[in-house]
Coordinates of C-alpha atoms in Angstrom, one line a residue:
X1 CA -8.4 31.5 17.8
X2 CA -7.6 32.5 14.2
X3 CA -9.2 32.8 11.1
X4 CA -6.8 31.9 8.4
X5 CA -7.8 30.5 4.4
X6 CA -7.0 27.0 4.3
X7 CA -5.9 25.5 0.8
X8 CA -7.8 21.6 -0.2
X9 CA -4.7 19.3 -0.9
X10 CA -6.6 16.1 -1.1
X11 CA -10.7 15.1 0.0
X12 CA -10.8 11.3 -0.5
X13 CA -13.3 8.3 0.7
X14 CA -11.2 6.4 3.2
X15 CA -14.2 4.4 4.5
X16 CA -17.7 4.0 4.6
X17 CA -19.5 7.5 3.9
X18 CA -16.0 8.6 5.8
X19 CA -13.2 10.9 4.5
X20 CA -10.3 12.5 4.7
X21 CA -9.7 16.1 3.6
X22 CA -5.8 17.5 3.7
X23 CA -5.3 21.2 3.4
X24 CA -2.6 23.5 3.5
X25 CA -2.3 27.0 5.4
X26 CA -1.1 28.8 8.7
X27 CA -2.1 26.3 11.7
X28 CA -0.2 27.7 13.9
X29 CA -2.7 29.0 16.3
X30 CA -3.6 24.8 16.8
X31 CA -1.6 24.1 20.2
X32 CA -3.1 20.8 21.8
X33 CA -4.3 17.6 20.2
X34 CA -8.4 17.1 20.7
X35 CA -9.0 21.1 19.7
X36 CA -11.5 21.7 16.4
X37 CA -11.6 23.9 13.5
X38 CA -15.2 25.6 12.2
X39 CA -15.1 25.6 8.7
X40 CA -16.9 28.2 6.4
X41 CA -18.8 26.0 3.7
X42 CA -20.4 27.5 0.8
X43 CA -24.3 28.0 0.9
X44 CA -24.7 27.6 4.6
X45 CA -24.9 30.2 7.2
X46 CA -23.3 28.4 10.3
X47 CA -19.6 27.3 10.2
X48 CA -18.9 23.4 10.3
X49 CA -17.1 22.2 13.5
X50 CA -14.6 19.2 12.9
X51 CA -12.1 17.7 15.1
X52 CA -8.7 18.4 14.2
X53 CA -7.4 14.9 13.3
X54 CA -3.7 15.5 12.2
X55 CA -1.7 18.3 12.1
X56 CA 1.6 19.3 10.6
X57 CA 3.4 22.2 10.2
X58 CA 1.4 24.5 7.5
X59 CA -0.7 21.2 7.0
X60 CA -4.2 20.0 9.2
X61 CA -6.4 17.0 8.0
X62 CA -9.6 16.6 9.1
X63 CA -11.6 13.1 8.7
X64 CA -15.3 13.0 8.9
X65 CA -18.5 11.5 8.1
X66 CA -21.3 12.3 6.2
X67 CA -24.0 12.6 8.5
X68 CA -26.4 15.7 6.8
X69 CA -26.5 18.0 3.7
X70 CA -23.3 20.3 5.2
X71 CA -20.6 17.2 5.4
X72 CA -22.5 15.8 2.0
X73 CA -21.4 19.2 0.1
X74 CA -18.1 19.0 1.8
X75 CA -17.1 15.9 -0.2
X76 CA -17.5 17.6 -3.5
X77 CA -14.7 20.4 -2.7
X78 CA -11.6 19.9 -5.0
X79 CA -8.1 20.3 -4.3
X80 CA -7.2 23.5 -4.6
X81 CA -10.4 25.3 -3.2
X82 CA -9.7 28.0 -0.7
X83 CA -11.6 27.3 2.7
X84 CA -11.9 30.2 5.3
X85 CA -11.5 28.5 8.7
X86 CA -10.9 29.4 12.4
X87 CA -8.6 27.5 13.8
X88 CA -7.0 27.0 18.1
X89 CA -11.0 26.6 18.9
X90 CA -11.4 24.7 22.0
X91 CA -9.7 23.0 24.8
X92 CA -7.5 19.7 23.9
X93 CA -6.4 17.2 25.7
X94 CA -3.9 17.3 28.4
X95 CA -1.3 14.7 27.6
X96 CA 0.7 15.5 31.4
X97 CA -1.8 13.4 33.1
X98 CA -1.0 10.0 31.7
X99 CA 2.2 7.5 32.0
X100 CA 0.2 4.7 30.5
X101 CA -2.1 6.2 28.2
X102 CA -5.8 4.2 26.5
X103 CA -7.2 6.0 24.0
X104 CA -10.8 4.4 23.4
X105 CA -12.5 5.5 20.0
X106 CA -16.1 5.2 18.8
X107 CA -17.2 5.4 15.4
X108 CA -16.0 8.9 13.9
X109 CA -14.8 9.6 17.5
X110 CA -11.8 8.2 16.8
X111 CA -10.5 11.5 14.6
X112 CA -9.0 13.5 17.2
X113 CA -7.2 10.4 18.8
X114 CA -5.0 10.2 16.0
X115 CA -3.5 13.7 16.7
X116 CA -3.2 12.5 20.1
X117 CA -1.3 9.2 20.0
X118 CA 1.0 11.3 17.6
X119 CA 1.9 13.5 20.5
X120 CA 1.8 10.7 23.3
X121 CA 4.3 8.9 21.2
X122 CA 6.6 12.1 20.9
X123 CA 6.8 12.1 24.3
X124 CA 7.6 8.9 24.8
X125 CA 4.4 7.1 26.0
X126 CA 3.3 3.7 23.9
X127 CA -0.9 4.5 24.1
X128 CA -3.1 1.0 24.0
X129 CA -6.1 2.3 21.8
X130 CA -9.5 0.4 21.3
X131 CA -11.4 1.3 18.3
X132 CA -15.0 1.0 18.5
X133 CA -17.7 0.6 15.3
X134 CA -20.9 -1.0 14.7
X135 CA -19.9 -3.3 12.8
X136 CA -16.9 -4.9 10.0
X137 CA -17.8 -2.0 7.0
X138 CA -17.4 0.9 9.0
X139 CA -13.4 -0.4 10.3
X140 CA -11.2 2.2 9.4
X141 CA -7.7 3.6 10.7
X142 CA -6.6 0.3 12.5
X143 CA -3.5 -0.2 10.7
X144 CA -2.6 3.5 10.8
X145 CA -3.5 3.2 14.8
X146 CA -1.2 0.1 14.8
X147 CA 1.7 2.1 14.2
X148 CA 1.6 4.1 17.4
X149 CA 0.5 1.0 20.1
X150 CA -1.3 -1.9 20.4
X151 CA -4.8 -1.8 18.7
X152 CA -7.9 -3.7 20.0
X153 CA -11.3 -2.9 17.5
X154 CA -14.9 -3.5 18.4
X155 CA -17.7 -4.3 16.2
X156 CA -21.6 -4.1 17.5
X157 CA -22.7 -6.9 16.0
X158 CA -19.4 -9.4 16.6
X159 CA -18.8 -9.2 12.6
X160 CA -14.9 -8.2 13.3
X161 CA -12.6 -8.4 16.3
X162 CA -14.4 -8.1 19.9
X163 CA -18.3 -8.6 20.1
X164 CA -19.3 -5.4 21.8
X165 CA -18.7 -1.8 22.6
X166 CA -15.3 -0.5 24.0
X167 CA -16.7 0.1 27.5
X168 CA -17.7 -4.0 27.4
X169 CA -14.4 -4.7 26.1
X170 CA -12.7 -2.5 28.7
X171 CA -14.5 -4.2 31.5
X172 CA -13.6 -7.9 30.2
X173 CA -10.0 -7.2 29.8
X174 CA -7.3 -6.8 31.8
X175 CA -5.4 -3.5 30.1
X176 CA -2.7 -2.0 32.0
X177 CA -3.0 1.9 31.9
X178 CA -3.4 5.0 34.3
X179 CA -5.7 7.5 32.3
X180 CA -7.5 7.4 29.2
X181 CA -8.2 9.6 26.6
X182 CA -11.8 9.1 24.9
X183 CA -14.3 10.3 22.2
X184 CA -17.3 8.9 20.5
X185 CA -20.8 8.6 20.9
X186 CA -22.2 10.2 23.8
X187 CA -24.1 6.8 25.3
X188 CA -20.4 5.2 25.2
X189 CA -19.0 8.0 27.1
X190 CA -21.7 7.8 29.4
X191 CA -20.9 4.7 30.4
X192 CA -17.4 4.8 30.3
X193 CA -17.3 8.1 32.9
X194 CA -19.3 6.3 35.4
X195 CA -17.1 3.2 35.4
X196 CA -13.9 4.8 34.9
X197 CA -13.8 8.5 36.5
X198 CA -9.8 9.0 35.7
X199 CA -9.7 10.0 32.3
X200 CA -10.9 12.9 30.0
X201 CA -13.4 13.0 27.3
X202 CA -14.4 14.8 24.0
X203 CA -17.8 16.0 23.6
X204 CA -19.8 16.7 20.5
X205 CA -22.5 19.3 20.0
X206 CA -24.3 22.0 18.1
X207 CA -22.5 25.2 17.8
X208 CA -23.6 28.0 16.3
X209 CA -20.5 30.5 17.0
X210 CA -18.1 28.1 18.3
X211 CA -16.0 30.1 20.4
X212 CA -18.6 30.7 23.6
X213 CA -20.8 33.3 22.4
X214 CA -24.2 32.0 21.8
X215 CA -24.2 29.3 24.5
X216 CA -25.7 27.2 22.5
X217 CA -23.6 24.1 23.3
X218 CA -23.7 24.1 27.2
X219 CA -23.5 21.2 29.3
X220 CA -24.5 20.7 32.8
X221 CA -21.3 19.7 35.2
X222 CA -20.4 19.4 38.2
X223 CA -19.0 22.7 38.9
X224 CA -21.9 24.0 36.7
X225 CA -22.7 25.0 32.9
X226 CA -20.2 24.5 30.8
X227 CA -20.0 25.1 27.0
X228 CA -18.4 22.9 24.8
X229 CA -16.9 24.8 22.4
X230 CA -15.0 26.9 24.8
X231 CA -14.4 24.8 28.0
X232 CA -14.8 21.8 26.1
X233 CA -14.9 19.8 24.0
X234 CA -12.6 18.0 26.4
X235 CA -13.8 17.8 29.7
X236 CA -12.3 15.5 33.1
X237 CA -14.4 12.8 32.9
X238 CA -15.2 13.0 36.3
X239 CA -17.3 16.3 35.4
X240 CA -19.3 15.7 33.1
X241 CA -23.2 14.9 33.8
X242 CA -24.5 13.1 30.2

């Protein structure tokens, strides 16, 4: 974990009430795909965890969705504001474990799968990937998904590709993998741990420090509490009790 200032090189709409926010600055302390960031916003007391969606050398992006006052103020910063931000937070994803990787996405879950598939596909490994949204508006990131593996996208309500939710979609299909890779809401997760144990997932939650201080984000597991922010956010999927 690092605090380091991150520089705004672009915050733009991408989708509904979604966006993406490229910065510039010293990520070096990042080492695994499905690790956050806690960014210091101005006006609020508590840092803002996002998922750490792409990441270059002295460059991280960070897509998310406006879902309360903190993310609402976040779309108003302009390129070129300075954004102090800890960074290497968490525990990613361990990429060892697949040969025939899924990533399955739901709603703004799908952020840190992008990372993700970028490091699969530098190691050789072609990821199938199901996107998951409730319904045609909030489709974003297939095309960009497309370019690492073969994309399948839910909607809800049926309004674009497969009628359903990725778990459904999973379970009607015949997709050849050995582990999957998975974030999104935590009723899909749910679901998708008790029918498929071999896989990981990524867990959202509260935080208030974000590096295992407070305990404020525990879970219950198997092998007992566990907080997110600090044995999580990815977790076997065999583990978790949700």
């Amino acid at each position: 974990m690092k605090e380091v200032n991150l520089t705004i090189l672009e915050n733009k709409k991408v989708g509904l009430d979604t966006y993406l926010m490229r910065l510039s600055g010293d990520v070096s302390e990042i080492t695994r795909p499905g690790q956050f960031s806690e960014l210091k916003l101005d006006h609020y007391y508590l840092r803002r965890p996002l998922s750490n969606h792409d990441v270059k050398e002295n460059e991280i992006s960070f897509l998310y969705k406006v879902l309360g006052l903190g993310t609402r103020s976040l779309t108003s910063y302009p390129v070129g504001m300075v954004i102090p931000t800890l960074v290497g937070l968490g525990n990613g994803f361990d990429t060892s474990k697949a040969n025939r990787p899924l990533l399955i996405g739901g709603g703004i879950g799908i952020a840190p799968l992008y990372h993700l598939a970028k490091v699969l596909v530098k190691e050789g490994k072609k990821p199938l990937i199901i996107l998951g949204f409730k319904n045609k508006d909030e489709v974003i990131y297939e095309e960009e998904f497309a370019s690492f593996g073969k994309v399948y996208v839910t909607t809800d309500d049926g309004s674009y590709g497969y009628k359903g939710n990725p778990v459904s979609f999973l379970k009607e299909n015949q997709l050849d993998f050995d582990y999957y890779y998975a974030c999104g809401p935590q009723v899909m997760l749910k679901y998708l741990s008790l029918a498929y144990p071999n896989g990981e997932v990524s867990l959202e939650a509260r935080m208030g420090c974000g590096f295992g201080a407070c305990m404020g984000c525990s879970i219950e597991t198997t092998s007992g509490p566990k907080r997110v922010c600090k044995e999580g956010p990815v977790f076997l999927s065999s583990e978790v009790k949700l």
